[in-house]
Amino acid sequence: MTVKKGTGDVVTQETFRDVQIHLEFRLPDMPEATGQAKGNSGVYIQGRYEIQVLDSYGFNIPGKGDCGGVYDVHAPLLNA
């Protein structure tokens, strides 16, 4: 892993075909914020998909932009 100069992005130096990713993260407590303003981030895979990292705890029906979803493609299977 290395930081891509001038972007702040952390990227791998190797190219991978099939991967299994385990990700742990901590989001800031922002009780007054709503929607995308709640600790919004993501993990990009193969330069085209973003796995959304967002504080969407308590949402009844998660959407394509909620935590664990493939952003704007597929909602997470559950909101845990």
PDB file of C-alpha atoms in Angstrom:
ATOM      1  CA  MET A   1       0.000   0.000   0.000  1.00  0.00           C
ATOM      2  CA  THR A   2       1.209   3.503  -0.759  1.00  0.00           C
ATOM      3  CA  VAL A   3      -0.207   7.014  -0.765  1.00  0.00           C
ATOM      4  CA  LYS A   4      -0.778   8.313  -4.281  1.00  0.00           C
ATOM      5  CA  LYS A   5       1.164  11.583  -4.340  1.00  0.00           C
ATOM      6  CA  GLY A   6      -0.979  14.705  -4.340  1.00  0.00           C
ATOM      7  CA  THR A   7      -4.286  12.860  -3.833  1.00  0.00           C
ATOM      8  CA  GLY A   8      -4.276  11.465  -0.309  1.00  0.00           C
ATOM      9  CA  ASP A   9      -5.567   8.158  -1.706  1.00  0.00           C
ATOM     10  CA  VAL A  10      -4.037   4.926  -0.442  1.00  0.00           C
ATOM     11  CA  VAL A  11      -3.530   2.469  -3.308  1.00  0.00           C
ATOM     12  CA  THR A  12      -1.881  -0.911  -3.803  1.00  0.00           C
ATOM     13  CA  GLN A  13       1.292  -1.186  -5.830  1.00  0.00           C
ATOM     14  CA  GLU A  14       0.251  -4.608  -7.137  1.00  0.00           C
ATOM     15  CA  THR A  15      -2.624  -5.477  -9.449  1.00  0.00           C
ATOM     16  CA  PHE A  16      -5.089  -8.091  -8.193  1.00  0.00           C
ATOM     17  CA  ARG A  17      -7.677 -10.175 -10.028  1.00  0.00           C
ATOM     18  CA  ASP A  18      -9.844 -11.750  -7.322  1.00  0.00           C
ATOM     19  CA  VAL A  19      -9.855 -10.334  -3.817  1.00  0.00           C
ATOM     20  CA  GLN A  20     -11.618 -10.704  -0.522  1.00  0.00           C
ATOM     21  CA  ILE A  21     -11.501  -7.490   1.497  1.00  0.00           C
ATOM     22  CA  HIS A  22     -11.975  -7.232   5.255  1.00  0.00           C
ATOM     23  CA  LEU A  23     -12.470  -3.643   6.328  1.00  0.00           C
ATOM     24  CA  GLU A  24     -12.838  -2.161   9.789  1.00  0.00           C
ATOM     25  CA  PHE A  25     -13.572   1.522  10.243  1.00  0.00           C
ATOM     26  CA  ARG A  26     -14.674   4.070  12.779  1.00  0.00           C
ATOM     27  CA  LEU A  27     -16.893   6.995  11.885  1.00  0.00           C
ATOM     28  CA  PRO A  28     -17.056  10.280  13.793  1.00  0.00           C
ATOM     29  CA  ASP A  29     -20.095  10.844  16.000  1.00  0.00           C
ATOM     30  CA  MET A  30     -22.048  13.542  14.157  1.00  0.00           C
ATOM     31  CA  PRO A  31     -25.571  13.449  15.659  1.00  0.00           C
ATOM     32  CA  GLU A  32     -26.647  16.737  14.041  1.00  0.00           C
ATOM     33  CA  ALA A  33     -25.557  15.734  10.520  1.00  0.00           C
ATOM     34  CA  THR A  34     -27.841  13.957   8.074  1.00  0.00           C
ATOM     35  CA  GLY A  35     -27.430  11.879   4.907  1.00  0.00           C
ATOM     36  CA  GLN A  36     -24.074  12.089   3.116  1.00  0.00           C
ATOM     37  CA  ALA A  37     -22.722  14.545   5.720  1.00  0.00           C
ATOM     38  CA  LYS A  38     -22.392  11.745   8.304  1.00  0.00           C
ATOM     39  CA  GLY A  39     -18.799  10.514   8.051  1.00  0.00           C
ATOM     40  CA  ASN A  40     -18.895   9.957   4.304  1.00  0.00           C
ATOM     41  CA  SER A  41     -16.046   7.958   2.737  1.00  0.00           C
ATOM     42  CA  GLY A  42     -15.507   4.870   0.630  1.00  0.00           C
ATOM     43  CA  VAL A  43     -13.221   2.159  -0.660  1.00  0.00           C
ATOM     44  CA  TYR A  44     -12.648   2.052  -4.415  1.00  0.00           C
ATOM     45  CA  ILE A  45     -12.183  -1.333  -6.040  1.00  0.00           C
ATOM     46  CA  GLN A  46     -10.575  -1.825  -9.458  1.00  0.00           C
ATOM     47  CA  GLY A  47     -10.865   1.911 -10.083  1.00  0.00           C
ATOM     48  CA  ARG A  48     -14.572   1.676 -10.838  1.00  0.00           C
ATOM     49  CA  TYR A  49     -16.632   0.547  -7.836  1.00  0.00           C
ATOM     50  CA  GLU A  50     -16.974   2.319  -4.498  1.00  0.00           C
ATOM     51  CA  ILE A  51     -17.991   0.430  -1.393  1.00  0.00           C
ATOM     52  CA  GLN A  52     -19.715   3.125   0.639  1.00  0.00           C
ATOM     53  CA  VAL A  53     -18.520   3.913   4.171  1.00  0.00           C
ATOM     54  CA  LEU A  54     -21.166   6.110   5.756  1.00  0.00           C
ATOM     55  CA  ASP A  55     -22.965   6.398   9.079  1.00  0.00           C
ATOM     56  CA  SER A  56     -26.334   5.032   7.997  1.00  0.00           C
ATOM     57  CA  TYR A  57     -27.072   3.303  11.295  1.00  0.00           C
ATOM     58  CA  GLY A  58     -30.778   3.081  11.997  1.00  0.00           C
ATOM     59  CA  PHE A  59     -31.966   3.562   8.412  1.00  0.00           C
ATOM     60  CA  ASN A  60     -34.954   1.239   7.936  1.00  0.00           C
ATOM     61  CA  ILE A  61     -34.360   0.460   4.264  1.00  0.00           C
ATOM     62  CA  PRO A  62     -30.746   0.994   3.141  1.00  0.00           C
ATOM     63  CA  GLY A  63     -30.259   2.419  -0.344  1.00  0.00           C
ATOM     64  CA  LYS A  64     -27.506   2.386  -2.978  1.00  0.00           C
ATOM     65  CA  GLY A  65     -25.650   5.174  -1.153  1.00  0.00           C
ATOM     66  CA  ASP A  66     -25.679   3.657   2.330  1.00  0.00           C
ATOM     67  CA  CYS A  67     -22.922   1.907   4.264  1.00  0.00           C
ATOM     68  CA  GLY A  68     -21.812  -1.359   2.670  1.00  0.00           C
ATOM     69  CA  GLY A  69     -23.535  -0.700  -0.635  1.00  0.00           C
ATOM     70  CA  VAL A  70     -21.852  -0.460  -3.998  1.00  0.00           C
ATOM     71  CA  TYR A  71     -22.380   3.269  -4.479  1.00  0.00           C
ATOM     72  CA  ASP A  72     -25.159   4.065  -6.952  1.00  0.00           C
ATOM     73  CA  VAL A  73     -25.208   0.416  -8.126  1.00  0.00           C
ATOM     74  CA  HIS A  74     -26.480  -1.912  -5.370  1.00  0.00           C
ATOM     75  CA  ALA A  75     -27.840  -1.396  -1.863  1.00  0.00           C
ATOM     76  CA  PRO A  76     -26.309  -3.379   1.008  1.00  0.00           C
ATOM     77  CA  LEU A  77     -28.087  -6.628   1.829  1.00  0.00           C
ATOM     78  CA  LEU A  78     -28.766  -5.383   5.363  1.00  0.00           C
ATOM     79  CA  ASN A  79     -28.091  -2.429   7.623  1.00  0.00           C
ATOM     80  CA  ALA A  80     -26.163  -3.885  10.547  1.00  0.00           C
TER      81      ALA A  80
END
